[in-house]
Structures are given as structure tokens and as C-alpha cells.
Amino acid sequence: MSLDNLQAQHRFIVRQRIRMMVNQYEVHAAAPDGSEGGLLAFAQQKRLAFKEQVTIYTDDTKQYPLLGFKARQRLDLGATYDVTDHAGNPIGLFRKDFAQSLLRSTWHVEQPGLPPATGQERSLPVALLRRFVDSLSWLPYHFDFVAGGQPVFSVDKKWGLRDRYVVDIHHPHIDRRLVIAMAVGLDALQSR
């Protein structure tokens, strides 16, 4: 898929594949009826890595990188992740706000030329339940990313045995690759 076609997408579905040693994610376009459309990207993350790095490919053959994100430091509770294109050129960044995330997970997303967006879990009760009752980590959660009071994108984790997210994009100029990186990061990095 060309970058222009990817940028024209307004809804993605991100689904985790269950694997033993790696986290894998499929990113699909959403069909008009809300079902999964064609595969847009495939992500893979090694578990237990000292410095988080995720490469996102055009498909599951992993021949052609589309983008990636990498932590700036090894063990940082409020780590910043730089998002780059297939050639290593910067697209933007995202970072967890450690202090605000103690009660309700909060992330910041920055893209050059756009105001910074902040995403926070929509429901404080669900956020608290997920933190203090480990067996409830499967509960769905919702993040709304806003900039200057205007919605930029949202990520909704759905009910189910496998992690599945619906990502709605509201701002026409946000780079969809940055949104994909943040959506995958929400699952891969949320408990850190």
C-alpha cells in the first residue's frame, strides 16, 4: 500500500497474534461494515528485550520495513520512543507520562508541524481495576488522544481472548504510521 493510501485510512483494526517468544500484531484496514479489511502492516516485538524496539513491516513476510519505534534509553519509567520510517527518517515520537500513569495511563504523541497530543485512559474505574487486580488485565480500555481540546485519534481495546483494538483517526494530518506505532505500543508497552 502506498503512503498516500495509508494516509487516507480513517480506521484501523490491530490484532495481536499469540506467540511464545515474540509479540506479533496485524494491522488491518477497516471495511465499511466494520470488519477487518486488507492487511496494512505487521509488527513484531521480542519479549524481555533490555531496550525496546519494534519493527513494523508491510506484511508478515517481514521483507519490507514500513516503520519502527525504539526506546531512547534502556530502563526508563517514562521512556520516549522515536518513530522512524523505513529509511530511519524521523516521523515523530511518543512517551509515557509516568506520574500521571500511576492512576490512569497517559501517553504523549508528537509529530513535527502538529501540536502535541495527549492520550489518557477514558475510564478511571477500569484503569484502577486493571492496576490492582492482575486477573482483570483483559478488561477493555479506551484511549482518547487530543490536542488543544480537539480529538486526534482514539484506540479502543475490545473484549476477547486475544487483544484487538479499533483505532479511529479524527485529524487528517496525523501521520498514520505514527498512529500505528502508538496503537501497537499501547499493547506492547502498557504494563511497563
Short mmCIF file of C-alpha atoms in Angstrom, two decimals:
data_model
loop_
_atom_site.label_atom_id
_atom_site.label_comp_id
_atom_site.label_asym_id
_atom_site.label_seq_id
_atom_site.Cartn_x
_atom_site.Cartn_y
_atom_site.Cartn_z
CA MET A 1 0.00 0.00 0.00
CA SER A 2 1.31 3.44 -0.87
CA LEU A 3 1.84 6.08 1.80
CA ASP A 4 -0.97 8.18 0.27
CA ASN A 5 -3.40 5.26 0.51
CA LEU A 6 -2.32 4.57 4.09
CA GLN A 7 -2.77 8.25 4.95
CA ALA A 8 -6.32 8.10 3.53
CA GLN A 9 -7.34 5.45 6.12
CA HIS A 10 -9.62 6.64 8.93
CA ARG A 11 -9.97 3.38 10.86
CA PHE A 12 -7.60 0.50 11.60
CA ILE A 13 -8.05 -2.77 13.40
CA VAL A 14 -5.00 -4.01 15.31
CA ARG A 15 -4.98 -7.65 16.38
CA GLN A 16 -2.35 -9.46 18.43
CA ARG A 17 -1.16 -12.90 17.35
CA ILE A 18 -0.41 -15.28 20.19
CA ARG A 19 3.22 -16.49 20.05
CA MET A 20 5.62 -17.82 22.70
CA MET A 21 8.76 -15.67 22.34
CA VAL A 22 7.56 -12.60 20.45
CA ASN A 23 4.59 -10.27 20.36
CA GLN A 24 3.15 -10.02 16.87
CA TYR A 25 0.46 -7.65 15.63
CA GLU A 26 -1.54 -7.42 12.43
CA VAL A 27 -2.84 -4.01 11.37
CA HIS A 28 -5.82 -4.15 9.03
CA ALA A 29 -7.84 -1.50 7.27
CA ALA A 30 -11.43 -1.48 8.46
CA ALA A 31 -14.02 -2.50 5.88
CA PRO A 32 -17.16 -0.31 5.55
CA ASP A 33 -19.13 -2.83 7.67
CA GLY A 34 -16.52 -2.60 10.48
CA SER A 35 -14.90 -5.97 9.77
CA GLU A 36 -11.21 -6.47 9.04
CA GLY A 37 -10.14 -5.42 5.60
CA GLY A 38 -6.77 -5.90 3.94
CA LEU A 39 -3.52 -6.21 5.88
CA LEU A 40 -1.74 -2.84 6.11
CA ALA A 41 1.15 -3.71 8.41
CA PHE A 42 2.68 -6.44 10.54
CA ALA A 43 4.63 -5.75 13.74
CA GLN A 44 6.97 -7.90 15.78
CA GLN A 45 8.49 -7.26 19.21
CA LYS A 46 10.89 -9.52 21.08
CA ARG A 47 9.80 -10.11 24.66
CA LEU A 48 12.11 -9.30 27.56
CA ALA A 49 14.36 -7.02 25.49
CA PHE A 50 16.51 -4.61 27.50
CA LYS A 51 15.91 -1.77 25.06
CA GLU A 52 12.51 -1.82 23.44
CA GLN A 53 12.50 -1.86 19.67
CA VAL A 54 9.65 -2.80 17.36
CA THR A 55 9.84 -3.08 13.58
CA ILE A 56 6.61 -2.78 11.60
CA TYR A 57 6.61 -4.35 8.15
CA THR A 58 4.32 -4.07 5.14
CA ASP A 59 3.21 -7.70 5.68
CA ASP A 60 4.04 -10.87 7.63
CA THR A 61 6.82 -11.96 5.25
CA LYS A 62 8.88 -9.25 7.03
CA GLN A 63 10.73 -8.36 3.81
CA TYR A 64 9.88 -4.67 3.67
CA PRO A 65 10.00 -2.46 6.77
CA LEU A 66 7.36 0.26 6.90
CA LEU A 67 8.39 1.95 10.14
CA GLY A 68 9.77 1.24 13.57
CA PHE A 69 10.00 2.61 17.05
CA LYS A 70 12.78 2.38 19.57
CA ALA A 71 13.28 3.49 23.17
CA ARG A 72 15.90 6.18 23.67
CA GLN A 73 17.11 4.61 26.93
CA ARG A 74 17.23 1.12 28.39
CA LEU A 75 15.23 1.19 31.59
CA ASP A 76 13.25 4.39 31.85
CA LEU A 77 9.84 4.52 33.52
CA GLY A 78 8.82 7.46 31.33
CA ALA A 79 10.62 6.25 28.23
CA THR A 80 10.49 8.17 24.97
CA TYR A 81 10.12 6.14 21.78
CA ASP A 82 11.34 7.59 18.49
CA VAL A 83 9.27 6.57 15.46
CA THR A 84 11.09 6.40 12.13
CA ASP A 85 10.19 5.45 8.58
CA HIS A 86 11.68 2.51 6.68
CA ALA A 87 14.84 4.53 5.93
CA GLY A 88 15.36 5.69 9.52
CA ASN A 89 13.99 9.22 8.98
CA PRO A 90 12.08 10.60 11.98
CA ILE A 91 8.27 10.62 11.85
CA GLY A 92 7.58 11.60 15.44
CA LEU A 93 7.71 10.23 18.95
CA PHE A 94 5.59 9.01 21.81
CA ARG A 95 6.26 8.77 25.52
CA LYS A 96 4.55 7.59 28.64
CA ASP A 97 3.82 10.14 31.35
CA PHE A 98 4.93 8.11 34.36
CA ALA A 99 3.49 10.37 37.07
CA GLN A 100 0.04 10.65 35.50
CA SER A 101 0.08 6.96 34.62
CA LEU A 102 0.13 5.87 38.25
CA LEU A 103 -3.67 6.06 38.31
CA ARG A 104 -4.66 6.36 34.66
CA SER A 105 -2.24 5.58 31.81
CA THR A 106 -1.25 8.70 29.91
CA TRP A 107 0.80 8.97 26.71
CA HIS A 108 2.05 11.94 24.70
CA VAL A 109 2.44 11.83 20.90
CA GLU A 110 4.41 14.42 18.93
CA GLN A 111 4.67 14.94 15.19
CA PRO A 112 6.57 17.87 13.66
CA GLY A 113 4.18 20.54 12.41
CA LEU A 114 1.29 19.46 14.65
CA PRO A 115 0.51 20.33 18.27
CA PRO A 116 1.40 17.57 20.76
CA ALA A 117 -1.44 15.14 21.51
CA THR A 118 -2.12 13.57 24.89
CA GLY A 119 -3.93 10.27 25.26
CA GLN A 120 -5.38 9.07 28.52
CA GLU A 121 -7.50 6.11 29.56
CA ARG A 122 -11.12 7.18 29.38
CA SER A 123 -12.33 5.30 32.48
CA LEU A 124 -10.65 5.80 35.85
CA PRO A 125 -12.51 2.83 37.45
CA VAL A 126 -11.34 0.44 34.70
CA ALA A 127 -7.80 1.85 34.95
CA LEU A 128 -7.75 1.23 38.70
CA LEU A 129 -9.16 -2.30 38.36
CA ARG A 130 -6.53 -3.20 35.74
CA ARG A 131 -3.74 -1.96 38.03
CA PHE A 132 -4.78 -3.58 41.27
CA VAL A 133 -6.37 -6.87 40.14
CA ASP A 134 -3.94 -8.73 37.84
CA SER A 135 -6.57 -11.22 36.73
CA LEU A 136 -8.55 -8.34 35.18
CA SER A 137 -5.81 -7.20 32.82
CA TRP A 138 -8.01 -8.44 29.94
CA LEU A 139 -10.58 -5.69 30.57
CA PRO A 140 -11.15 -3.46 27.54
CA TYR A 141 -9.88 0.08 27.76
CA HIS A 142 -10.17 3.23 25.70
CA PHE A 143 -7.67 5.99 24.97
CA ASP A 144 -8.64 9.35 23.55
CA PHE A 145 -5.76 11.39 22.10
CA VAL A 146 -6.48 15.12 21.94
CA ALA A 147 -4.53 18.25 21.04
CA GLY A 148 -5.80 21.67 22.04
CA GLY A 149 -9.13 20.15 23.04
CA GLN A 150 -9.65 18.60 19.59
CA PRO A 151 -9.73 14.82 19.01
CA VAL A 152 -6.75 13.46 17.07
CA PHE A 153 -7.32 9.68 17.30
CA SER A 154 -8.70 7.07 19.68
CA VAL A 155 -7.74 3.48 20.49
CA ASP A 156 -10.38 1.11 21.86
CA LYS A 157 -9.39 -2.31 23.18
CA LYS A 158 -12.25 -4.75 22.59
CA TRP A 159 -13.46 -7.71 24.64
CA GLY A 160 -11.92 -11.05 23.70
CA LEU A 161 -9.29 -13.65 24.44
CA ARG A 162 -6.82 -12.04 22.04
CA ASP A 163 -6.02 -8.35 22.21
CA ARG A 164 -7.91 -6.50 19.49
CA TYR A 165 -8.08 -2.73 19.02
CA VAL A 166 -10.13 -0.40 16.87
CA VAL A 167 -8.28 2.81 16.02
CA ASP A 168 -10.27 5.80 14.79
CA ILE A 169 -8.41 8.76 13.30
CA HIS A 170 -10.02 12.18 13.51
CA HIS A 171 -7.20 14.56 12.49
CA PRO A 172 -6.49 14.48 8.74
CA HIS A 173 -2.80 15.40 9.06
CA ILE A 174 -1.64 12.99 11.75
CA ASP A 175 0.77 10.51 10.16
CA ARG A 176 -0.94 7.12 10.12
CA ARG A 177 2.42 5.43 10.69
CA LEU A 178 2.76 7.31 13.99
CA VAL A 179 -0.78 6.24 14.94
CA ILE A 180 0.03 2.59 14.11
CA ALA A 181 3.20 2.79 16.24
CA MET A 182 1.27 4.23 19.19
CA ALA A 183 -1.51 1.63 18.90
CA VAL A 184 0.99 -1.24 18.87
CA GLY A 185 2.92 0.46 21.67
CA LEU A 186 -0.20 0.65 23.84
CA ASP A 187 -0.38 -3.13 23.87
CA ALA A 188 3.33 -3.96 23.82
CA LEU A 189 4.38 -1.36 26.41
CA GLN A 190 1.28 -0.69 28.50
CA SER A 191 2.32 -2.70 31.58
CA ARG A 192 5.77 -1.10 31.76
#
